[in-house]
mmCIF file of C-alpha atoms (C1' of nucleotides) in Angstrom:
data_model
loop_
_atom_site.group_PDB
_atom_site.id
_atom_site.type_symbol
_atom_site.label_atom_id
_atom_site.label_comp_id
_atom_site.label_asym_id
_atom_site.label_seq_id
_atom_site.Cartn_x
_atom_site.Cartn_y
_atom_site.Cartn_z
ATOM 1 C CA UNK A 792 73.811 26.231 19.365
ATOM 2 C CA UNK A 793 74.173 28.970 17.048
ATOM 3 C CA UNK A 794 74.326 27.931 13.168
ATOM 4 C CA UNK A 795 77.798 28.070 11.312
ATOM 5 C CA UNK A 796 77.751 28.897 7.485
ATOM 6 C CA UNK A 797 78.994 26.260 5.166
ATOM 7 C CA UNK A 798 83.166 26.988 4.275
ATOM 8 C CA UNK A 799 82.781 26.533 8.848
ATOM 9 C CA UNK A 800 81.199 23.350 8.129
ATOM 10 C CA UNK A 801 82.208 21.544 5.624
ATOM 11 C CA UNK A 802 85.877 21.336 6.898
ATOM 12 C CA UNK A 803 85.695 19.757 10.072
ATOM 13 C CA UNK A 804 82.768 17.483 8.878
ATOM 14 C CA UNK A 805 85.361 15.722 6.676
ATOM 15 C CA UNK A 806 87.851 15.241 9.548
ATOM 16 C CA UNK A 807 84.899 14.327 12.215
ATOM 17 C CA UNK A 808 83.686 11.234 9.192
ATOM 18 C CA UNK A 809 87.235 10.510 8.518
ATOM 19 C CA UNK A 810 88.403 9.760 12.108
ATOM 20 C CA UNK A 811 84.476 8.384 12.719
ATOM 21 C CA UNK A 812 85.696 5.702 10.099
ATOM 22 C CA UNK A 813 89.404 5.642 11.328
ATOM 23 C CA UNK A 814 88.361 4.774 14.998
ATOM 24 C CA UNK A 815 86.001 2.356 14.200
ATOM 25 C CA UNK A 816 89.139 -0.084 11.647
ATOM 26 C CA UNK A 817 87.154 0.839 8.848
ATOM 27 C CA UNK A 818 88.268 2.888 5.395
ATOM 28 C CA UNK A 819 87.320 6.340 4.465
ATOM 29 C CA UNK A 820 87.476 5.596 0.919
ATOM 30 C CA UNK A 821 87.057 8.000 -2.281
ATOM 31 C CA UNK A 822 83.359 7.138 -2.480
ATOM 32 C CA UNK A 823 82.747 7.990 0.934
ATOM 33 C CA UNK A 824 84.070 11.109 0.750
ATOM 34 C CA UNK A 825 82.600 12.246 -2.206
ATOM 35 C CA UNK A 826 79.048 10.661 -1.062
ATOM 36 C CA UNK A 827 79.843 13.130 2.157
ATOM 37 C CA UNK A 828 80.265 15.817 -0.063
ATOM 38 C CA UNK A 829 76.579 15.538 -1.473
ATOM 39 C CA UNK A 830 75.285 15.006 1.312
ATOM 40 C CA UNK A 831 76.927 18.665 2.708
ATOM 41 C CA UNK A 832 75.474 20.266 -0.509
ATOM 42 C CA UNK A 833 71.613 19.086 0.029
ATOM 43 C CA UNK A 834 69.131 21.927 1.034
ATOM 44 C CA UNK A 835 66.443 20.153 3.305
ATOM 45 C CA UNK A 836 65.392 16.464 3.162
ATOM 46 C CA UNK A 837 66.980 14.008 0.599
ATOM 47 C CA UNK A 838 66.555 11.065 -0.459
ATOM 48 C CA UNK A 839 68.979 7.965 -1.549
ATOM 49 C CA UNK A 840 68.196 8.071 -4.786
ATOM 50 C CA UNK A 841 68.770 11.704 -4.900
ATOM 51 C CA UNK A 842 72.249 11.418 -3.966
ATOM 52 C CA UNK A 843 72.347 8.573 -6.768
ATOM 53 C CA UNK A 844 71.135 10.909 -9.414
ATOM 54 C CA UNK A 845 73.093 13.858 -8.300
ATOM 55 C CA UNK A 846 76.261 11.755 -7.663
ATOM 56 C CA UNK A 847 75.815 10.462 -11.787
ATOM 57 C CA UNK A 848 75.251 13.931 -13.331
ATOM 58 C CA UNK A 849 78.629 14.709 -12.195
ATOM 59 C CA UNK A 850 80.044 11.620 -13.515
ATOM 60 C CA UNK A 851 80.668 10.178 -10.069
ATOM 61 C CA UNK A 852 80.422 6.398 -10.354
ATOM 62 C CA UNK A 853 79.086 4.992 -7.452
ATOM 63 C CA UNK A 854 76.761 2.534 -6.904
ATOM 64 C CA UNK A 855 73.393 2.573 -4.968
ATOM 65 C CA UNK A 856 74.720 -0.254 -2.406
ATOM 66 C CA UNK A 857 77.204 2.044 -1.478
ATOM 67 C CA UNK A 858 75.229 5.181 -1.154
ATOM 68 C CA UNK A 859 72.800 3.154 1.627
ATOM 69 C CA UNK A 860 76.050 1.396 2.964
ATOM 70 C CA UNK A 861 77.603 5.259 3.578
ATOM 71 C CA UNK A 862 74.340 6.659 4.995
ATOM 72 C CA UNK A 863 74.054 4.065 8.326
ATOM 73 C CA UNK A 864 77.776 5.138 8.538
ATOM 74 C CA UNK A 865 76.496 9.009 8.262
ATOM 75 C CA UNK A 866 73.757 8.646 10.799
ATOM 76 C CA UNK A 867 75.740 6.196 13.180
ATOM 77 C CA UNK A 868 78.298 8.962 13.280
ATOM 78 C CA UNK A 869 75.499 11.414 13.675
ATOM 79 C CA UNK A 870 76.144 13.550 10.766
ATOM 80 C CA UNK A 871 73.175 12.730 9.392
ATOM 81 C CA UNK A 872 69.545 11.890 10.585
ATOM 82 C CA UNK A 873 66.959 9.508 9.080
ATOM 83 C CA UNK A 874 63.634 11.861 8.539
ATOM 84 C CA UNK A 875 60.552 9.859 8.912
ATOM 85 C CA UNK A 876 57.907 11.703 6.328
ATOM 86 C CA UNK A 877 56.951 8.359 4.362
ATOM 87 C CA UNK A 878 56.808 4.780 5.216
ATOM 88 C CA UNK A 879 57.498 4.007 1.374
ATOM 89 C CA UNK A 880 60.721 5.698 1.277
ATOM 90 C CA UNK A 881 64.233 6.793 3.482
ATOM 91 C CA UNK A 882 64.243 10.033 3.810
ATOM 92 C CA UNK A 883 67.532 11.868 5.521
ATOM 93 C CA UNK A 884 69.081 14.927 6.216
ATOM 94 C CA UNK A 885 72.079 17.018 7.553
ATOM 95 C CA UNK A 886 72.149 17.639 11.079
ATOM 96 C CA UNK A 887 75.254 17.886 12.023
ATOM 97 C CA UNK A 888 75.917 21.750 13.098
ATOM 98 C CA UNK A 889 72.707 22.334 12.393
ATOM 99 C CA UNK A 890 69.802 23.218 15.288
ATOM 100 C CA UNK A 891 67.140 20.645 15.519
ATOM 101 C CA UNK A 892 64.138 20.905 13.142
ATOM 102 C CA UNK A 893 60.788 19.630 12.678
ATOM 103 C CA UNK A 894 59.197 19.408 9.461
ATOM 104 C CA UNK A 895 55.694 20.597 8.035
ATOM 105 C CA UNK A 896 54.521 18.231 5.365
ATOM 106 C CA UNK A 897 51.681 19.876 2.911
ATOM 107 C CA UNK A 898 49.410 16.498 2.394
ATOM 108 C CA UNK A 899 49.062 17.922 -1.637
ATOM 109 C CA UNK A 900 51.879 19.197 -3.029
ATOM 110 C CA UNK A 901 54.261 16.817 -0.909
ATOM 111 C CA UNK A 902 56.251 19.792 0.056
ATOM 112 C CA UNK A 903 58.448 19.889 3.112
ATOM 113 C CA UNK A 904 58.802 22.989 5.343
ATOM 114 C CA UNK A 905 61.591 23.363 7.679
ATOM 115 C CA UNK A 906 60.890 25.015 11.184
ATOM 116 C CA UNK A 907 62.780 25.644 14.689
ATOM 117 C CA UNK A 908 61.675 23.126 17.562
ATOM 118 C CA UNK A 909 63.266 24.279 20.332
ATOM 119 C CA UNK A 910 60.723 23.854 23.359
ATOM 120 C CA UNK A 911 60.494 20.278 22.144
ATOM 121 C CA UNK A 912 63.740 18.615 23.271
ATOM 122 C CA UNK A 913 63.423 19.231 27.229
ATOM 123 C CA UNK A 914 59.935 17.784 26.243
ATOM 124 C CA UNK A 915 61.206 14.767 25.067
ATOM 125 C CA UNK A 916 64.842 14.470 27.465
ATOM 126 C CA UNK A 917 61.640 14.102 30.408
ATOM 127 C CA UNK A 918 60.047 11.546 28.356
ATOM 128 C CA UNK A 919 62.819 9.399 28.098
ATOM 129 C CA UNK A 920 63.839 10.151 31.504
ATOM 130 C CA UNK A 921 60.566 9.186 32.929
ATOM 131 C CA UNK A 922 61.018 5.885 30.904
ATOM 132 C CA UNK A 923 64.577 4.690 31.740
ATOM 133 C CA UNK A 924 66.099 5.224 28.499
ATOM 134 C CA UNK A 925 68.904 7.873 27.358
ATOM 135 C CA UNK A 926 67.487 10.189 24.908
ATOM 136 C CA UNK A 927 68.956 10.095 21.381
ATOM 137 C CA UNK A 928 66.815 12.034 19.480
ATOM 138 C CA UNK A 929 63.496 13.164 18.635
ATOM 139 C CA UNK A 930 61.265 14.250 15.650
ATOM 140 C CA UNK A 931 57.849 16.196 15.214
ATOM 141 C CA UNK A 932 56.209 16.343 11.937
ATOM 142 C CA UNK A 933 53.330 18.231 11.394
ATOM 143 C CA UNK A 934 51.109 17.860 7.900
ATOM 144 C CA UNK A 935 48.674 20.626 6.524
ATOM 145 C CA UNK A 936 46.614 20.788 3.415
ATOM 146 C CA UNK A 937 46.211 23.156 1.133
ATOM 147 C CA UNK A 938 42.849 25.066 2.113
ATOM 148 C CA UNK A 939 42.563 26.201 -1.660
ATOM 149 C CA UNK A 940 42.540 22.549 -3.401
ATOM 150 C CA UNK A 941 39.421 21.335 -3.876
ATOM 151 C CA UNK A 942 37.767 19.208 -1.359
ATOM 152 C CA UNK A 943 37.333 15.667 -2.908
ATOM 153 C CA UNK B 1298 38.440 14.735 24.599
ATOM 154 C CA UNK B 1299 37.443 11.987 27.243
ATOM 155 C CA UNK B 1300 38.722 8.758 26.490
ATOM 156 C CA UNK B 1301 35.486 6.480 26.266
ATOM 157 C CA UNK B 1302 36.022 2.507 26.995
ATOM 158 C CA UNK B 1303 35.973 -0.025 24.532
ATOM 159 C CA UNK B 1304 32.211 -1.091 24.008
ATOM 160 C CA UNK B 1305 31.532 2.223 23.998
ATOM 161 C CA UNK B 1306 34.052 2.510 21.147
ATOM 162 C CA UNK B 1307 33.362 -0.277 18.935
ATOM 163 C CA UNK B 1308 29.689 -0.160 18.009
ATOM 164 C CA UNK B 1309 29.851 3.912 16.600
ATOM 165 C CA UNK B 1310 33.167 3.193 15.078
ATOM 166 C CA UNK B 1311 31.295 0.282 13.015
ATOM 167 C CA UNK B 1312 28.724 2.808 12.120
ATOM 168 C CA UNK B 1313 30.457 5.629 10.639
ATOM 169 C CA UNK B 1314 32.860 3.799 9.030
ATOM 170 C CA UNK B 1315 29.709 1.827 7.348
ATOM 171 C CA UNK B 1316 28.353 5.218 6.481
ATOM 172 C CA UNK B 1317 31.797 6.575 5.332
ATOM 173 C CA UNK B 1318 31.754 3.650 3.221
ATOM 174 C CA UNK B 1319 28.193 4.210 1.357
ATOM 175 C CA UNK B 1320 28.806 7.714 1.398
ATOM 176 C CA UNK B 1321 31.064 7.455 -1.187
ATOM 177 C CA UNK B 1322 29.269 4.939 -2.986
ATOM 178 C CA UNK B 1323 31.065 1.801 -1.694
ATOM 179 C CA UNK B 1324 30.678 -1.491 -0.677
ATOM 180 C CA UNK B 1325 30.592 -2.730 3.472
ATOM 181 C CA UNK B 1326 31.802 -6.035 2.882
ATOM 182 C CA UNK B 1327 32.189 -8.576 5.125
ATOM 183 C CA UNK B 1328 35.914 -8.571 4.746
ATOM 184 C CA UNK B 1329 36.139 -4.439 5.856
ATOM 185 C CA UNK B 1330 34.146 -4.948 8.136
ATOM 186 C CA UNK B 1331 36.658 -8.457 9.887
ATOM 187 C CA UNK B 1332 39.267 -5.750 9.224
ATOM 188 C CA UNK B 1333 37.741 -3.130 11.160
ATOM 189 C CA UNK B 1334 37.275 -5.742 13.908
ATOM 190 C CA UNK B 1335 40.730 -6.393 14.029
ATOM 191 C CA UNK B 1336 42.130 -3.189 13.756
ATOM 192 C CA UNK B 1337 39.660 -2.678 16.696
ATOM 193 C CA UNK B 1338 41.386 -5.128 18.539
ATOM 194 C CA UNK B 1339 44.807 -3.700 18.508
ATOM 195 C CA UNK B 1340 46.489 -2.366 20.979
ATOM 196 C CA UNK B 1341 49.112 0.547 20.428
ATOM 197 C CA UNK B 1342 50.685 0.383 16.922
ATOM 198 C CA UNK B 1343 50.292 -2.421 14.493
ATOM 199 C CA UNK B 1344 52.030 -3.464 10.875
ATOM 200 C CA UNK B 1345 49.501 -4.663 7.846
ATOM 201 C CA UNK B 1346 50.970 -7.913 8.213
ATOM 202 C CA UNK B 1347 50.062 -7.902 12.286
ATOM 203 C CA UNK B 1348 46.675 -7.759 11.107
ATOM 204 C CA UNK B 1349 47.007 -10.658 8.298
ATOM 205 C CA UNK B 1350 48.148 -13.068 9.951
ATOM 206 C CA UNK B 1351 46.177 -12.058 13.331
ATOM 207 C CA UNK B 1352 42.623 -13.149 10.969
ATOM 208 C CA UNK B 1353 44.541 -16.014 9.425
ATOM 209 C CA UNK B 1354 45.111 -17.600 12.639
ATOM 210 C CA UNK B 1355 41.744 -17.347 13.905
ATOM 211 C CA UNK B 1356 40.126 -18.629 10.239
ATOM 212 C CA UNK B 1357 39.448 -15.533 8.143
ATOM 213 C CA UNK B 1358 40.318 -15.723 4.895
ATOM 214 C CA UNK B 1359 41.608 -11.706 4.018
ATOM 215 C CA UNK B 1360 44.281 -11.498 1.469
ATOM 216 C CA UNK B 1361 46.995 -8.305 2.170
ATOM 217 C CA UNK B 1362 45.645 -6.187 -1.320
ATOM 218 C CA UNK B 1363 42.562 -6.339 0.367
ATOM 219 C CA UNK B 1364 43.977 -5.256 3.825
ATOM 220 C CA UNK B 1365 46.083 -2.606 2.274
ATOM 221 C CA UNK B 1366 42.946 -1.148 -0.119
ATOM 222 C CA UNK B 1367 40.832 -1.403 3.809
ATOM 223 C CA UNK B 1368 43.333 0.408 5.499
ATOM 224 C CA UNK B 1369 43.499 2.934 3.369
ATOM 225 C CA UNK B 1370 39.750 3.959 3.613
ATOM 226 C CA UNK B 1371 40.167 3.757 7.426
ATOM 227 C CA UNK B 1372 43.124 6.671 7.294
ATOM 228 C CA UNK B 1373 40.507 8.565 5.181
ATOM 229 C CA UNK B 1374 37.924 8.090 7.440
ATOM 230 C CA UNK B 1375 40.077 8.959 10.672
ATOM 231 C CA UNK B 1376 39.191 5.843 12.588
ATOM 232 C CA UNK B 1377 43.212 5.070 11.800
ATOM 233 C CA UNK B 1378 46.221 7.149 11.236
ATOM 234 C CA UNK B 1379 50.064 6.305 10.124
ATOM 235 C CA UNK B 1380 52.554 6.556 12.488
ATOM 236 C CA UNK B 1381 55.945 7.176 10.723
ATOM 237 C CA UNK B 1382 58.520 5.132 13.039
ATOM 238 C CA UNK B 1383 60.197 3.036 10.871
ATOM 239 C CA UNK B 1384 61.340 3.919 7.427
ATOM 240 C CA UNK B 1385 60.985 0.257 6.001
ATOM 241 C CA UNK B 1386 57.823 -0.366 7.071
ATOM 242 C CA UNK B 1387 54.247 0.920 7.471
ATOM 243 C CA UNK B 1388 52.792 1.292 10.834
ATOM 244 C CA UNK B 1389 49.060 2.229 11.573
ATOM 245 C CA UNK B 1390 46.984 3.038 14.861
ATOM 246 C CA UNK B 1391 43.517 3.541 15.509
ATOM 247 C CA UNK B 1392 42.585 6.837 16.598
ATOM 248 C CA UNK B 1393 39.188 7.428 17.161
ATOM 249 C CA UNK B 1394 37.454 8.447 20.278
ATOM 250 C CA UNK B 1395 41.690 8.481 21.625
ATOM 251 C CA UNK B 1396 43.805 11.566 22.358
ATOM 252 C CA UNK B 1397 46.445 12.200 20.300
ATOM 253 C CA UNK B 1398 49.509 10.131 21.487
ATOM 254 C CA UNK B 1399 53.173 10.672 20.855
ATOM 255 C CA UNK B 1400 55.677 7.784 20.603
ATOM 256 C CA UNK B 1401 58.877 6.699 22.683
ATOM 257 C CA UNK B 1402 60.613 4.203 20.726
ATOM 258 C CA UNK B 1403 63.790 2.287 22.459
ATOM 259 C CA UNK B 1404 66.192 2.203 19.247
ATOM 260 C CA UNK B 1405 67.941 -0.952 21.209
ATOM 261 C CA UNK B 1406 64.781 -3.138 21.436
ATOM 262 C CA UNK B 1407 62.330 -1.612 19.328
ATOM 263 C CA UNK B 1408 60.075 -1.401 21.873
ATOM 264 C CA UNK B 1409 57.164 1.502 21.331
ATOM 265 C CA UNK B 1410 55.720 3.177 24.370
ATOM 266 C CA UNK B 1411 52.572 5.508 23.978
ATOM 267 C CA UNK B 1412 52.474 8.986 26.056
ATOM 268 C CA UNK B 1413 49.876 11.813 26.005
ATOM 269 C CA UNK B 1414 51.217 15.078 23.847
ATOM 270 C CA UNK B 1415 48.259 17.700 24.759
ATOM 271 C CA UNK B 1416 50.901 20.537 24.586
ATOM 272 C CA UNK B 1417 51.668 19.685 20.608
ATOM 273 C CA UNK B 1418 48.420 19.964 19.316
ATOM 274 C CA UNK B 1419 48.574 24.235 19.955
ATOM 275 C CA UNK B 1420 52.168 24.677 18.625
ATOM 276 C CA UNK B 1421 50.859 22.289 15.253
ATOM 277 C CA UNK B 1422 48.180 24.378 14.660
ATOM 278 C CA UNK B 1423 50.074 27.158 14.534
ATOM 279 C CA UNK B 1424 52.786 26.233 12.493
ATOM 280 C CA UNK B 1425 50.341 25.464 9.947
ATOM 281 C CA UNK B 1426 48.490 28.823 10.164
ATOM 282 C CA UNK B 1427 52.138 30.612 9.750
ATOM 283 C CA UNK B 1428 52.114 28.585 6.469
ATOM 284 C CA UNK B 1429 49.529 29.087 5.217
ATOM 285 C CA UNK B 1430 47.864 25.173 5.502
ATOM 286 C CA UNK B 1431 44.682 24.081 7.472
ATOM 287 C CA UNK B 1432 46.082 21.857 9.886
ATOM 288 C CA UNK B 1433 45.990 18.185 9.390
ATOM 289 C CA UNK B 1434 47.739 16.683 12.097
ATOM 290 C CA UNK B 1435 51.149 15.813 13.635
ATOM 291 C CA UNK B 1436 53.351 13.489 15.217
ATOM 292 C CA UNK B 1437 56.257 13.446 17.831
ATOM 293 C CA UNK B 1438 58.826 10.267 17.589
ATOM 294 C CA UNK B 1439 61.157 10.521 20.659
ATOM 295 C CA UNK B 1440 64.068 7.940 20.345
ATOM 296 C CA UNK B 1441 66.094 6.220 23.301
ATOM 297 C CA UNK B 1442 68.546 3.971 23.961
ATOM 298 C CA UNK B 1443 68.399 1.917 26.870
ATOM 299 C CA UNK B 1444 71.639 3.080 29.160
ATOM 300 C CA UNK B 1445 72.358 -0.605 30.342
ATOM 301 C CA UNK B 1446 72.687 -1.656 26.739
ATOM 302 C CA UNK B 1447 76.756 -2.548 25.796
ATOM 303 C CA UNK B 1448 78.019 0.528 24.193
ATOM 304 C CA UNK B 1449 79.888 -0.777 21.101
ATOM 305 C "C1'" DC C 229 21.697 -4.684 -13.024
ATOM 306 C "C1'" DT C 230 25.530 -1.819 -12.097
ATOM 307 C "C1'" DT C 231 29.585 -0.891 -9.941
ATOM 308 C "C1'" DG C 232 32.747 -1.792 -6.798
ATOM 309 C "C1'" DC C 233 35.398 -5.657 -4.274
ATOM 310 C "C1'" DT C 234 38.191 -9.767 -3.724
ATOM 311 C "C1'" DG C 235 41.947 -12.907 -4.487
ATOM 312 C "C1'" DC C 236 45.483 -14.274 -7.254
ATOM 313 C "C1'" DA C 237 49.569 -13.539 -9.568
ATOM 314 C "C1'" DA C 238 52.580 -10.471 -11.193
ATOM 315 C "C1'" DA C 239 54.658 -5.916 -11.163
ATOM 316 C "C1'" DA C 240 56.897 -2.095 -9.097
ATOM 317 C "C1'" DG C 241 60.055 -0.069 -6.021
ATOM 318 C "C1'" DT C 242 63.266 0.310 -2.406
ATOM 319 C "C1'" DT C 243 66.768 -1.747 0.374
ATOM 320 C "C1'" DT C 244 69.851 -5.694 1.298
ATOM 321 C "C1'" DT C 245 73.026 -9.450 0.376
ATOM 322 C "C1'" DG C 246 76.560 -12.645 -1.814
ATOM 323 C "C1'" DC C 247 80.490 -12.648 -4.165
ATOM 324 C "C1'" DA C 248 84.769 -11.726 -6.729
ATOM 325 C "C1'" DC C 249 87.929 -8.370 -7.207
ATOM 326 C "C1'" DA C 250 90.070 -3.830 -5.755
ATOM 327 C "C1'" DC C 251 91.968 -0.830 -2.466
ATOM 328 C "C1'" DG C 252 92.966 1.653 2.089
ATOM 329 C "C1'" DT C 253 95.782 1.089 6.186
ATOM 330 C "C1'" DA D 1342 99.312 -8.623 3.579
ATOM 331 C "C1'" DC D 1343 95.029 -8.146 5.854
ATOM 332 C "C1'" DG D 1344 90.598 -6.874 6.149
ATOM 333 C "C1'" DT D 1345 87.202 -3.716 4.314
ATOM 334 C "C1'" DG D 1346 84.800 -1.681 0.362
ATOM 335 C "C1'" DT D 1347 82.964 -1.616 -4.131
ATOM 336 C "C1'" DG D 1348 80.011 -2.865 -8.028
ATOM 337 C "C1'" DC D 1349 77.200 -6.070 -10.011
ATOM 338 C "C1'" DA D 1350 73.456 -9.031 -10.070
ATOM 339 C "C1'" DA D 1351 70.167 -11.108 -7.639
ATOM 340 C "C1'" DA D 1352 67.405 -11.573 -3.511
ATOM 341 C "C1'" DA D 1353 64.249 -9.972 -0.119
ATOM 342 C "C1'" DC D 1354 60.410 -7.409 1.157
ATOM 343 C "C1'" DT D 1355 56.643 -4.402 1.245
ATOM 344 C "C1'" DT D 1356 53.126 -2.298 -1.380
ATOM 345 C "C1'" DT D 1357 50.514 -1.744 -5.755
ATOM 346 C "C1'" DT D 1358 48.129 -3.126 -9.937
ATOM 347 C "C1'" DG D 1359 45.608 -5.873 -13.634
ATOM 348 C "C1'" DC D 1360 42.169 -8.854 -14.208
ATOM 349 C "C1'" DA D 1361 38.401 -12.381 -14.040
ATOM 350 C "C1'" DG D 1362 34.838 -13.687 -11.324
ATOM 351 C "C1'" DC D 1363 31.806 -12.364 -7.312
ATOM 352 C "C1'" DA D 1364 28.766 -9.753 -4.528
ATOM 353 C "C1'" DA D 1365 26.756 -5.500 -2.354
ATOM 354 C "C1'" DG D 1366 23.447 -1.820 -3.175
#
DNA sequence: CTTGCTGCAAAAGTTTTGCACACGT
DNA sequence: ACGTGTGCAAAACTTTTGCAGCAAG
């Protein structure tokens, strides 16, 4: 899939949430859209509470209920994927449009590095062949420490 | 790395996590070492809680702090790792004297099933060194959905 | 003895829920 | 109009922390 720049994306993202929403009797509501829009303009992982704080500084109202109500609608429509980096907190981020990545997790500075995963989906489309199940999705996350911090 | 059964496993496992433990100028107690016995126990991928209420029912007395402050020596000491599968919600497995496994969850039932990821272990390493990190380790989530489950 | 450990209770933090009112469709 | 959505406040949970007394080294 080749990657489309963002004035390609943004446009038909709307339309595919909108009738996402529309199909399923549900409302695609001011707050939705504008929680959409943040979402579109994240580089990389986010959290919630990012969208929360980013959402306020522009004097968007909404409330955090709503954020976490919008992102299972996000990631049911598969615009948006949950990214498993901490068990103490939701992390997500864009997929939609966007070639599959795993993620490189430096173990000191918390810092999150993006790469191309290709050989990895046939990998895991056998896996879930070989166990009955459909595949729907896969994730590799690799962590590395800093070889200059000092060794506790 | 040949997979070694478990009497073979438990007796050294006791031993260098007692000598991780005085190493650093800690205490074996009798409680981290009940925990270690549990988490010995185990099979595949287990919650805090699994183990809490695992040694309440058969009599030991181990409140969570406790079981959280154990488990985090054991991560440091590599007998355990994290497994990142659920968001909410901290997962452990023990990993000593095991290969590396990679994790098939069914997103309808929640079920986790374990298979061997030799092939990752090369590409992890690498990513790391094009980073810049000393490698530190990895994991692969693959997600299904079981194809006789009602679409809704 | 000294220092770390445990259990308790409370705190901290994230995510969810109940509810009354508002708003898409 | 009907049925969802929203915000608020509170609940639900998991995980962490402070502290007094206890115990390992």
């Amino acid at each position: 899939m080749m990657p489309i720049s963002d004035e390609q994306l943004i446009m038909p993202v709307c339309s595919i949430f909108r009738r996402y929403i529309r199909r399923r009797g549900l409302k695609f509501t001011p707050e939705r859209a504008r929680i959409l829009d943040v979402v579109l303009s994240q580089e990389g992982v986010f959290e919630p509470d990012d969208l929360y704080e980013q959402m306020r500084k522009v004097g968007h109202r909404v409330s955090k209920p709503t954020i976490y109500r919008a992102l299972k609608h996000l990631v049911d429509a598969k615009i948006v994927t949950e990214v498993l980096i901490d068990s103490r907190q939701s992390h997500y981020q864009l997929i939609f449009g966007r070639e599959p990545k795993a993620h490189l997790v430096c173990m000191d500075n918390g810092k999150i590095t993006e790469f191309p995963a290709h050989q990895l989906t046939e990998l895991a489309q056998q896996v879930c062949l070989d166990n009955g199940l459909d595949y729907a999705g896969h994730q590799l996350v690799v962590y590395g420490v800093d070889p200059d911090a000092d060794k506790s």
